[in-house]
PDB file of C-alpha atoms and ligand atoms in Angstrom:
ATOM      1  CA  UNK A 555      57.118  95.759 124.030  1.00  0.00           C
ATOM      2  CA  UNK A 556      54.113  94.950 126.049  1.00  0.00           C
ATOM      3  CA  UNK A 557      54.213  93.866 129.499  1.00  0.00           C
ATOM      4  CA  UNK A 558      51.651  91.959 131.496  1.00  0.00           C
ATOM      5  CA  UNK A 559      52.075  92.780 135.446  1.00  0.00           C
ATOM      6  CA  UNK A 560      48.751  91.592 136.078  1.00  0.00           C
ATOM      7  CA  UNK A 561      48.714  88.430 133.820  1.00  0.00           C
ATOM      8  CA  UNK A 562      46.252  85.835 135.296  1.00  0.00           C
ATOM      9  CA  UNK A 563      42.783  85.968 137.098  1.00  0.00           C
ATOM     10  CA  UNK A 564      41.655  87.487 140.202  1.00  0.00           C
ATOM     11  CA  UNK A 565      40.048  84.761 142.833  1.00  0.00           C
ATOM     12  CA  UNK A 566      37.698  85.988 145.464  1.00  0.00           C
ATOM     13  CA  UNK A 567      37.754  83.209 148.175  1.00  0.00           C
ATOM     14  CA  UNK A 568      36.785  82.743 151.895  1.00  0.00           C
ATOM     15  CA  UNK A 569      39.651  81.305 153.974  1.00  0.00           C
ATOM     16  CA  UNK A 570      39.556  80.562 157.778  1.00  0.00           C
ATOM     17  CA  UNK A 571      40.823  82.865 160.428  1.00  0.00           C
ATOM     18  CA  UNK A 572      43.767  80.350 161.131  1.00  0.00           C
ATOM     19  CA  UNK A 573      44.561  80.279 157.344  1.00  0.00           C
ATOM     20  CA  UNK A 574      44.651  84.088 157.122  1.00  0.00           C
ATOM     21  CA  UNK A 575      46.796  84.276 160.346  1.00  0.00           C
ATOM     22  CA  UNK A 576      49.074  81.897 158.747  1.00  0.00           C
ATOM     23  CA  UNK A 577      49.429  83.937 155.694  1.00  0.00           C
ATOM     24  CA  UNK A 578      49.904  87.181 157.414  1.00  0.00           C
ATOM     25  CA  UNK A 579      52.972  85.781 159.650  1.00  0.00           C
ATOM     26  CA  UNK A 580      54.494  84.253 156.582  1.00  0.00           C
ATOM     27  CA  UNK A 581      54.339  87.692 154.899  1.00  0.00           C
ATOM     28  CA  UNK A 582      55.857  89.443 157.678  1.00  0.00           C
ATOM     29  CA  UNK A 583      58.554  87.087 158.292  1.00  0.00           C
ATOM     30  CA  UNK A 584      59.593  86.750 154.431  1.00  0.00           C
ATOM     31  CA  UNK A 585      58.398  89.931 152.977  1.00  0.00           C
ATOM     32  CA  UNK A 586      56.249  88.265 150.429  1.00  0.00           C
ATOM     33  CA  UNK A 587      52.842  89.461 149.351  1.00  0.00           C
ATOM     34  CA  UNK A 588      49.782  87.271 150.120  1.00  0.00           C
ATOM     35  CA  UNK A 589      49.349  87.073 146.623  1.00  0.00           C
ATOM     36  CA  UNK A 590      52.444  85.504 145.994  1.00  0.00           C
ATOM     37  CA  UNK A 591      52.245  83.033 149.267  1.00  0.00           C
ATOM     38  CA  UNK A 592      48.790  81.999 147.905  1.00  0.00           C
ATOM     39  CA  UNK A 593      49.857  81.404 144.477  1.00  0.00           C
ATOM     40  CA  UNK A 594      52.859  79.360 146.001  1.00  0.00           C
ATOM     41  CA  UNK A 595      50.749  77.179 148.150  1.00  0.00           C
ATOM     42  CA  UNK A 596      48.374  76.510 145.186  1.00  0.00           C
ATOM     43  CA  UNK A 597      51.122  75.649 142.978  1.00  0.00           C
ATOM     44  CA  UNK A 598      52.453  73.062 145.306  1.00  0.00           C
ATOM     45  CA  UNK A 599      49.001  71.682 146.090  1.00  0.00           C
ATOM     46  CA  UNK A 600      48.261  71.614 142.566  1.00  0.00           C
ATOM     47  CA  UNK A 601      51.510  70.066 141.390  1.00  0.00           C
ATOM     48  CA  UNK A 602      52.301  73.211 139.280  1.00  0.00           C
ATOM     49  CA  UNK A 603      55.966  74.492 139.576  1.00  0.00           C
ATOM     50  CA  UNK A 604      55.613  78.147 138.811  1.00  0.00           C
ATOM     51  CA  UNK A 605      58.487  79.909 137.012  1.00  0.00           C
ATOM     52  CA  UNK A 606      60.563  76.727 137.307  1.00  0.00           C
ATOM     53  CA  UNK A 607      63.051  75.162 134.723  1.00  0.00           C
ATOM     54  CA  UNK A 608      63.056  71.628 135.290  1.00  0.00           C
ATOM     55  CA  UNK A 609      65.944  69.793 133.395  1.00  0.00           C
ATOM     56  CA  UNK A 610      66.941  66.228 133.023  1.00  0.00           C
ATOM     57  CA  UNK A 611      70.752  65.612 133.024  1.00  0.00           C
ATOM     58  CA  UNK A 612      73.426  68.028 131.790  1.00  0.00           C
ATOM     59  CA  UNK A 613      74.849  69.678 128.667  1.00  0.00           C
ATOM     60  CA  UNK A 614      78.362  68.240 129.711  1.00  0.00           C
ATOM     61  CA  UNK A 615      76.936  64.768 129.993  1.00  0.00           C
ATOM     62  CA  UNK A 616      75.681  65.189 126.447  1.00  0.00           C
ATOM     63  CA  UNK A 617      79.110  66.610 125.497  1.00  0.00           C
ATOM     64  CA  UNK A 618      80.622  63.271 126.886  1.00  0.00           C
ATOM     65  CA  UNK A 619      78.189  61.219 125.054  1.00  0.00           C
ATOM     66  CA  UNK A 620      75.694  60.222 127.887  1.00  0.00           C
ATOM     67  CA  UNK A 621      72.729  59.191 125.405  1.00  0.00           C
ATOM     68  CA  UNK A 622      70.940  56.662 127.253  1.00  0.00           C
ATOM     69  CA  UNK A 623      67.361  58.006 128.169  1.00  0.00           C
ATOM     70  CA  UNK A 624      66.932  58.096 131.889  1.00  0.00           C
ATOM     71  CA  UNK A 625      63.349  59.893 132.112  1.00  0.00           C
ATOM     72  CA  UNK A 626      60.132  58.938 130.299  1.00  0.00           C
ATOM     73  CA  UNK A 627      58.230  61.497 128.411  1.00  0.00           C
ATOM     74  CA  UNK A 628      55.284  60.846 130.886  1.00  0.00           C
ATOM     75  CA  UNK A 629      57.372  61.731 133.849  1.00  0.00           C
ATOM     76  CA  UNK A 630      58.861  64.883 132.202  1.00  0.00           C
ATOM     77  CA  UNK A 631      55.370  66.045 131.637  1.00  0.00           C
ATOM     78  CA  UNK A 632      54.589  66.213 135.072  1.00  0.00           C
ATOM     79  CA  UNK A 633      57.192  69.034 135.134  1.00  0.00           C
ATOM     80  CA  UNK A 634      56.003  71.264 132.515  1.00  0.00           C
ATOM     81  CA  UNK A 635      54.077  71.628 129.061  1.00  0.00           C
ATOM     82  CA  UNK A 636      56.977  73.349 127.379  1.00  0.00           C
ATOM     83  CA  UNK A 637      60.260  72.622 126.357  1.00  0.00           C
ATOM     84  CA  UNK A 638      63.181  70.821 124.365  1.00  0.00           C
ATOM     85  CA  UNK A 639      65.495  67.804 124.439  1.00  0.00           C
ATOM     86  CA  UNK A 640      66.496  64.591 122.615  1.00  0.00           C
ATOM     87  CA  UNK A 641      65.588  60.939 122.780  1.00  0.00           C
ATOM     88  CA  UNK A 642      67.328  57.965 123.939  1.00  0.00           C
ATOM     89  CA  UNK A 643      70.585  57.344 121.872  1.00  0.00           C
ATOM     90  CA  UNK A 644      70.500  60.881 120.640  1.00  0.00           C
ATOM     91  CA  UNK A 645      67.764  59.809 118.555  1.00  0.00           C
ATOM     92  CA  UNK A 646      66.492  63.111 116.966  1.00  0.00           C
ATOM     93  CA  UNK A 647      64.900  66.155 118.440  1.00  0.00           C
ATOM     94  CA  UNK A 648      62.199  66.658 121.180  1.00  0.00           C
ATOM     95  CA  UNK A 649      60.050  69.444 120.998  1.00  0.00           C
ATOM     96  CA  UNK A 650      57.366  69.999 123.839  1.00  0.00           C
ATOM     97  CA  UNK A 651      54.576  72.431 123.026  1.00  0.00           C
ATOM     98  CA  UNK A 652      51.095  72.964 124.755  1.00  0.00           C
ATOM     99  CA  UNK A 653      51.914  69.812 126.785  1.00  0.00           C
ATOM    100  CA  UNK A 654      52.518  67.661 123.745  1.00  0.00           C
ATOM    101  CA  UNK A 655      55.803  66.061 123.098  1.00  0.00           C
ATOM    102  CA  UNK A 656      56.891  65.893 119.553  1.00  0.00           C
ATOM    103  CA  UNK A 657      59.813  63.371 118.336  1.00  0.00           C
ATOM    104  CA  UNK A 658      61.705  64.658 114.960  1.00  0.00           C
ATOM    105  CA  UNK A 659      63.667  62.141 113.528  1.00  0.00           C
ATOM    106  CA  UNK A 660      66.609  62.433 111.018  1.00  0.00           C
ATOM    107  CA  UNK A 661      64.695  61.134 108.377  1.00  0.00           C
ATOM    108  CA  UNK A 662      62.744  64.227 108.206  1.00  0.00           C
ATOM    109  CA  UNK A 663      59.677  62.991 110.030  1.00  0.00           C
ATOM    110  CA  UNK A 664      57.795  64.020 113.185  1.00  0.00           C
ATOM    111  CA  UNK A 665      55.733  62.361 115.077  1.00  0.00           C
ATOM    112  CA  UNK A 666      54.087  62.504 118.643  1.00  0.00           C
ATOM    113  CA  UNK A 667      56.296  60.819 121.271  1.00  0.00           C
ATOM    114  CA  UNK A 668      55.068  58.031 123.064  1.00  0.00           C
ATOM    115  CA  UNK A 669      54.499  58.345 126.731  1.00  0.00           C
ATOM    116  CA  UNK A 670      57.091  55.451 127.321  1.00  0.00           C
ATOM    117  CA  UNK A 671      59.950  57.125 125.137  1.00  0.00           C
ATOM    118  CA  UNK A 672      62.903  57.935 127.243  1.00  0.00           C
ATOM    119  CA  UNK A 673      65.141  61.162 127.249  1.00  0.00           C
ATOM    120  CA  UNK A 674      68.614  61.559 128.211  1.00  0.00           C
ATOM    121  CA  UNK A 675      68.480  65.454 128.466  1.00  0.00           C
ATOM    122  CA  UNK A 676      65.386  67.575 128.381  1.00  0.00           C
ATOM    123  CA  UNK A 677      64.498  71.068 129.646  1.00  0.00           C
ATOM    124  CA  UNK A 678      60.959  72.035 130.541  1.00  0.00           C
ATOM    125  CA  UNK A 679      58.748  74.667 132.332  1.00  0.00           C
ATOM    126  CA  UNK A 680      55.030  75.420 132.534  1.00  0.00           C
ATOM    127  CA  UNK A 681      55.115  78.387 130.286  1.00  0.00           C
ATOM    128  CA  UNK A 682      53.622  81.367 131.484  1.00  0.00           C
ATOM    129  CA  UNK A 683      54.405  84.348 129.152  1.00  0.00           C
ATOM    130  CA  UNK A 684      55.711  87.698 131.061  1.00  0.00           C
ATOM    131  CA  UNK A 685      56.476  89.726 128.008  1.00  0.00           C
ATOM    132  CA  UNK A 686      54.738  89.688 124.562  1.00  0.00           C
ATOM    133  CA  UNK A 687      55.952  91.770 121.391  1.00  0.00           C
ATOM    134  CA  UNK A 688      56.267  91.421 117.493  1.00  0.00           C
ATOM    135  CA  UNK A 689      59.257  91.332 115.959  1.00  0.00           C
ATOM    136  CA  UNK A 690      58.914  93.236 112.743  1.00  0.00           C
ATOM    137  CA  UNK A 691      61.876  91.816 110.703  1.00  0.00           C
ATOM    138  CA  UNK A 692      64.452  89.095 111.620  1.00  0.00           C
ATOM    139  CA  UNK A 693      67.380  88.819 108.925  1.00  0.00           C
ATOM    140  CA  UNK A 694      69.303  85.672 110.517  1.00  0.00           C
ATOM    141  CA  UNK A 695      69.848  83.798 113.562  1.00  0.00           C
ATOM    142  CA  UNK A 696      72.587  86.558 114.575  1.00  0.00           C
ATOM    143  CA  UNK A 697      69.892  89.306 114.178  1.00  0.00           C
ATOM    144  CA  UNK A 698      67.351  87.294 116.228  1.00  0.00           C
ATOM    145  CA  UNK A 699      69.810  86.758 119.129  1.00  0.00           C
ATOM    146  CA  UNK A 700      70.438  90.302 119.082  1.00  0.00           C
ATOM    147  CA  UNK A 701      66.788  91.408 119.163  1.00  0.00           C
ATOM    148  CA  UNK A 702      66.192  89.111 122.118  1.00  0.00           C
ATOM    149  CA  UNK A 703      69.214  90.329 124.156  1.00  0.00           C
ATOM    150  CA  UNK A 704      67.530  93.791 124.273  1.00  0.00           C
ATOM    151  CA  UNK A 705      64.324  92.161 125.651  1.00  0.00           C
ATOM    152  CA  UNK A 706      65.896  90.149 128.467  1.00  0.00           C
ATOM    153  CA  UNK A 707      66.228  92.003 131.670  1.00  0.00           C
ATOM    154  CA  UNK A 708      69.255  90.046 133.060  1.00  0.00           C
ATOM    155  CA  UNK A 709      72.163  88.058 131.906  1.00  0.00           C
ATOM    156  CA  UNK A 710      71.838  85.789 134.896  1.00  0.00           C
ATOM    157  CA  UNK A 711      68.211  84.446 134.622  1.00  0.00           C
ATOM    158  CA  UNK A 712      67.122  81.587 132.534  1.00  0.00           C
ATOM    159  CA  UNK A 713      64.537  82.614 129.961  1.00  0.00           C
ATOM    160  CA  UNK A 714      61.922  80.578 128.070  1.00  0.00           C
ATOM    161  CA  UNK A 715      61.383  81.761 124.502  1.00  0.00           C
ATOM    162  CA  UNK A 716      58.191  81.150 122.291  1.00  0.00           C
ATOM    163  CA  UNK A 717      58.063  82.645 118.822  1.00  0.00           C
ATOM    164  CA  UNK A 718      55.106  81.964 116.329  1.00  0.00           C
ATOM    165  CA  UNK A 719      55.139  82.895 112.625  1.00  0.00           C
ATOM    166  CA  UNK A 720      55.621  82.396 109.124  1.00  0.00           C
ATOM    167  CA  UNK A 721      59.384  81.680 108.421  1.00  0.00           C
ATOM    168  CA  UNK A 722      60.304  83.171 104.950  1.00  0.00           C
ATOM    169  CA  UNK A 723      63.401  80.522 105.506  1.00  0.00           C
ATOM    170  CA  UNK A 724      64.627  78.309 108.013  1.00  0.00           C
ATOM    171  CA  UNK A 725      67.157  75.974 108.453  1.00  0.00           C
ATOM    172  CA  UNK A 726      67.358  73.281 111.169  1.00  0.00           C
ATOM    173  CA  UNK A 727      69.013  70.118 111.924  1.00  0.00           C
ATOM    174  CA  UNK A 728      67.935  66.553 113.569  1.00  0.00           C
ATOM    175  CA  UNK A 729      70.687  64.631 115.259  1.00  0.00           C
ATOM    176  CA  UNK A 730      71.202  61.074 114.232  1.00  0.00           C
ATOM    177  CA  UNK A 731      71.112  58.265 116.721  1.00  0.00           C
ATOM    178  CA  UNK A 732      74.599  57.591 117.991  1.00  0.00           C
ATOM    179  CA  UNK A 733      76.504  55.108 120.209  1.00  0.00           C
ATOM    180  CA  UNK A 734      76.611  55.800 123.761  1.00  0.00           C
ATOM    181  CA  UNK A 735      80.188  57.308 124.497  1.00  0.00           C
ATOM    182  CA  UNK A 736      80.389  58.836 121.009  1.00  0.00           C
ATOM    183  CA  UNK A 737      81.272  62.622 121.831  1.00  0.00           C
ATOM    184  CA  UNK A 738      78.588  65.113 120.778  1.00  0.00           C
ATOM    185  CA  UNK A 739      80.853  66.991 118.556  1.00  0.00           C
ATOM    186  CA  UNK A 740      81.429  63.744 116.295  1.00  0.00           C
ATOM    187  CA  UNK A 741      77.899  62.610 116.966  1.00  0.00           C
ATOM    188  CA  UNK A 742      76.474  65.797 115.261  1.00  0.00           C
ATOM    189  CA  UNK A 743      78.815  65.694 112.287  1.00  0.00           C
ATOM    190  CA  UNK A 744      76.371  63.172 110.970  1.00  0.00           C
ATOM    191  CA  UNK A 745      73.266  65.388 111.687  1.00  0.00           C
ATOM    192  CA  UNK A 746      70.592  65.680 109.088  1.00  0.00           C
ATOM    193  CA  UNK A 747      70.077  69.318 107.906  1.00  0.00           C
ATOM    194  CA  UNK A 748      66.917  70.639 106.201  1.00  0.00           C
ATOM    195  CA  UNK A 749      65.583  73.952 104.734  1.00  0.00           C
ATOM    196  CA  UNK A 750      62.263  75.113 104.393  1.00  0.00           C
ATOM    197  CA  UNK A 751      60.713  78.418 102.888  1.00  0.00           C
ATOM    198  CA  UNK A 752      57.296  79.888 103.977  1.00  0.00           C
ATOM    199  CA  UNK A 753      57.114  77.494 106.992  1.00  0.00           C
ATOM    200  CA  UNK A 754      54.341  78.367 109.427  1.00  0.00           C
ATOM    201  CA  UNK A 755      55.380  77.191 112.842  1.00  0.00           C
ATOM    202  CA  UNK A 756      56.497  77.776 116.384  1.00  0.00           C
ATOM    203  CA  UNK A 757      59.983  78.089 117.936  1.00  0.00           C
ATOM    204  CA  UNK A 758      60.232  76.670 121.340  1.00  0.00           C
ATOM    205  CA  UNK A 759      63.338  77.147 123.786  1.00  0.00           C
ATOM    206  CA  UNK A 760      65.505  78.815 126.181  1.00  0.00           C
ATOM    207  CA  UNK A 761      68.332  81.280 126.840  1.00  0.00           C
ATOM    208  CA  UNK A 762      70.745  79.909 129.288  1.00  0.00           C
ATOM    209  CA  UNK A 763      73.180  82.144 131.179  1.00  0.00           C
ATOM    210  CA  UNK A 764      77.164  81.804 130.442  1.00  0.00           C
ATOM    211  CA  UNK A 765      77.672  80.661 134.102  1.00  0.00           C
ATOM    212  CA  UNK A 766      75.362  77.663 133.640  1.00  0.00           C
ATOM    213  CA  UNK A 767      77.313  76.391 130.595  1.00  0.00           C
ATOM    214  CA  UNK A 768      77.933  72.888 132.186  1.00  0.00           C
ATOM    215  CA  UNK A 769      74.353  72.410 132.818  1.00  0.00           C
ATOM    216  CA  UNK A 770      72.489  73.881 129.558  1.00  0.00           C
ATOM    217  CA  UNK A 771      73.438  74.959 126.362  1.00  0.00           C
ATOM    218  CA  UNK A 772      74.312  78.584 126.888  1.00  0.00           C
ATOM    219  CA  UNK A 773      72.898  81.279 124.949  1.00  0.00           C
ATOM    220  CA  UNK A 774      69.748  80.712 122.622  1.00  0.00           C
ATOM    221  CA  UNK A 775      68.796  77.067 121.743  1.00  0.00           C
ATOM    222  CA  UNK A 776      65.401  76.907 119.960  1.00  0.00           C
ATOM    223  CA  UNK A 777      63.708  74.121 118.327  1.00  0.00           C
ATOM    224  CA  UNK A 778      61.114  74.360 115.507  1.00  0.00           C
ATOM    225  CA  UNK A 779      57.577  72.714 115.264  1.00  0.00           C
ATOM    226  CA  UNK A 780      55.488  73.322 112.184  1.00  0.00           C
ATOM    227  CA  UNK A 781      52.026  74.250 112.494  1.00  0.00           C
ATOM    228  CA  UNK A 782      51.249  70.930 110.576  1.00  0.00           C
ATOM    229  CA  UNK A 783      53.395  69.128 112.701  1.00  0.00           C
ATOM    230  CA  UNK A 784      55.140  67.464 109.736  1.00  0.00           C
ATOM    231  CA  UNK A 785      58.495  69.433 110.400  1.00  0.00           C
ATOM    232  CA  UNK A 786      60.664  70.116 113.279  1.00  0.00           C
ATOM    233  CA  UNK A 787      64.385  70.036 114.455  1.00  0.00           C
ATOM    234  CA  UNK A 788      67.105  72.352 116.009  1.00  0.00           C
ATOM    235  CA  UNK A 789      67.124  75.672 114.611  1.00  0.00           C
ATOM    236  CA  UNK A 790      70.456  76.972 112.717  1.00  0.00           C
ATOM    237  CA  UNK A 791      69.329  79.788 111.036  1.00  0.00           C
ATOM    238  CA  UNK A 792      65.807  81.596 109.740  1.00  0.00           C
ATOM    239  CA  UNK A 793      64.587  85.107 108.315  1.00  0.00           C
ATOM    240  CA  UNK A 794      60.976  86.293 108.817  1.00  0.00           C
ATOM    241  CA  UNK A 795      58.697  89.240 109.072  1.00  0.00           C
ATOM    242  CA  UNK A 796      56.162  89.925 111.941  1.00  0.00           C
ATOM    243  CA  UNK A 797      57.033  87.185 114.473  1.00  0.00           C
ATOM    244  CA  UNK A 798      55.034  86.659 117.675  1.00  0.00           C
ATOM    245  CA  UNK A 799      57.415  86.683 120.513  1.00  0.00           C
ATOM    246  CA  UNK A 800      56.742  85.453 124.230  1.00  0.00           C
ATOM    247  CA  UNK A 801      59.284  85.467 126.945  1.00  0.00           C
ATOM    248  CA  UNK A 802      59.228  84.194 130.469  1.00  0.00           C
ATOM    249  CA  UNK A 803      62.144  84.548 133.051  1.00  0.00           C
ATOM    250  CA  UNK A 804      62.618  81.337 134.980  1.00  0.00           C
ATOM    251  CA  UNK A 805      63.759  82.151 138.597  1.00  0.00           C
ATOM    252  CA  UNK A 806      63.628  78.536 140.044  1.00  0.00           C
ATOM    253  CA  UNK A 807      65.918  75.839 138.500  1.00  0.00           C
ATOM    254  CA  UNK A 808      65.385  72.119 139.204  1.00  0.00           C
ATOM    255  CA  UNK A 809      67.712  69.254 137.935  1.00  0.00           C
ATOM    256  CA  UNK A 810      67.218  65.594 138.013  1.00  0.00           C
ATOM    257  CA  UNK A 811      70.504  63.810 137.412  1.00  0.00           C
ATOM    258  CA  UNK A 812      70.863  60.269 135.892  1.00  0.00           C
ATOM    259  CA  UNK A 813      72.001  57.334 138.222  1.00  0.00           C
ATOM    260  CA  UNK A 814      73.249  55.178 135.260  1.00  0.00           C
ATOM    261  CA  UNK A 815      76.954  54.150 135.881  1.00  0.00           C
ATOM    262  CA  UNK A 816      77.829  56.127 132.688  1.00  0.00           C
ATOM    263  CA  UNK A 817      76.721  59.218 134.378  1.00  0.00           C
ATOM    264  CA  UNK A 818      78.183  58.611 137.794  1.00  0.00           C
ATOM    265  CA  UNK A 819      81.684  57.676 136.502  1.00  0.00           C
ATOM    266  CA  UNK A 820      81.942  60.485 133.476  1.00  0.00           C
ATOM    267  CA  UNK A 821      84.317  63.338 133.791  1.00  0.00           C
ATOM    268  CA  UNK A 822      82.023  66.358 134.139  1.00  0.00           C
ATOM    269  CA  UNK A 823      84.594  68.674 135.212  1.00  0.00           C
ATOM    270  CA  UNK A 824      85.717  69.921 131.756  1.00  0.00           C
ATOM    271  CA  UNK A 825      84.455  73.166 129.931  1.00  0.00           C
ATOM    272  CA  UNK A 826      81.871  72.141 127.329  1.00  0.00           C
ATOM    273  CA  UNK A 827      81.733  75.521 125.653  1.00  0.00           C
ATOM    274  CA  UNK A 828      83.630  74.782 122.604  1.00  0.00           C
ATOM    275  CA  UNK A 829      82.115  71.376 122.025  1.00  0.00           C
ATOM    276  CA  UNK A 830      78.429  73.123 122.587  1.00  0.00           C
ATOM    277  CA  UNK A 831      79.238  75.839 120.156  1.00  0.00           C
ATOM    278  CA  UNK A 832      80.350  73.275 117.652  1.00  0.00           C
ATOM    279  CA  UNK A 833      77.697  70.790 118.220  1.00  0.00           C
ATOM    280  CA  UNK A 834      74.621  73.020 118.553  1.00  0.00           C
ATOM    281  CA  UNK A 835      75.549  76.080 116.466  1.00  0.00           C
ATOM    282  CA  UNK A 836      75.462  76.425 112.709  1.00  0.00           C
ATOM    283  CA  UNK A 837      78.072  74.250 110.842  1.00  0.00           C
TER     284      UNK A 837
HETATM  285 ZN1  LIG B1181      68.496  71.575 120.365  1.00  0.00          ZN
END
């Protein structure tokens, strides 16, 4: 495992005495380093949210069938360049990589999503890898989860995951359009399942702590986008050798809640664990 404690670039810059004084005062007050203060201030000024996971709606809302899109792709892109989600009416799977959003549909096709497309659920971050290493052999989904478990430092921090390589075998699903109000387990009973051999591509996704199960899918959640951008979906199982893995821990969490009547009146007090395991895991 290779860590990158000094990831980034060194800037030499002249600042006014007043600014310098303010930086020093902040450091003394909060215990932050000057690097951290300057980095945070620049991130705010330049609209970059560092190590922030931004999410639209909640996993329980999805379980309860709240599929009407509430945020556009254009708006989501303001909050990150990497992530996953789904589209209006649970129409397929979304993959966000290098700032581009791709829409995988249940007929097996993939197209770049229009800026105006709406998402009922999405998670995104500006991906800055903190750990990178090679996974020499992955025999199954459970094996992958087990290997990733050993690389995460805590059970309590959201983790962004990017995996690149050639998948000897990969099985993935794409949700089919569903009526608003159809619960997620019933809706994903109609999912389209695809399998590919020797697929060169990227897996994009997150690990979510168990305590956040009402907000996002607990555990590992990865979406595939093939390098030729012709295949993609929600990963169910896989095997591969020599995968390139990058991880980033996300310590800030922001959530945008829908203001639709359906969301405002839904019962979101349930425990969605069982339904999420059924809907998002292998059938
Ligand atoms: Zn998914």
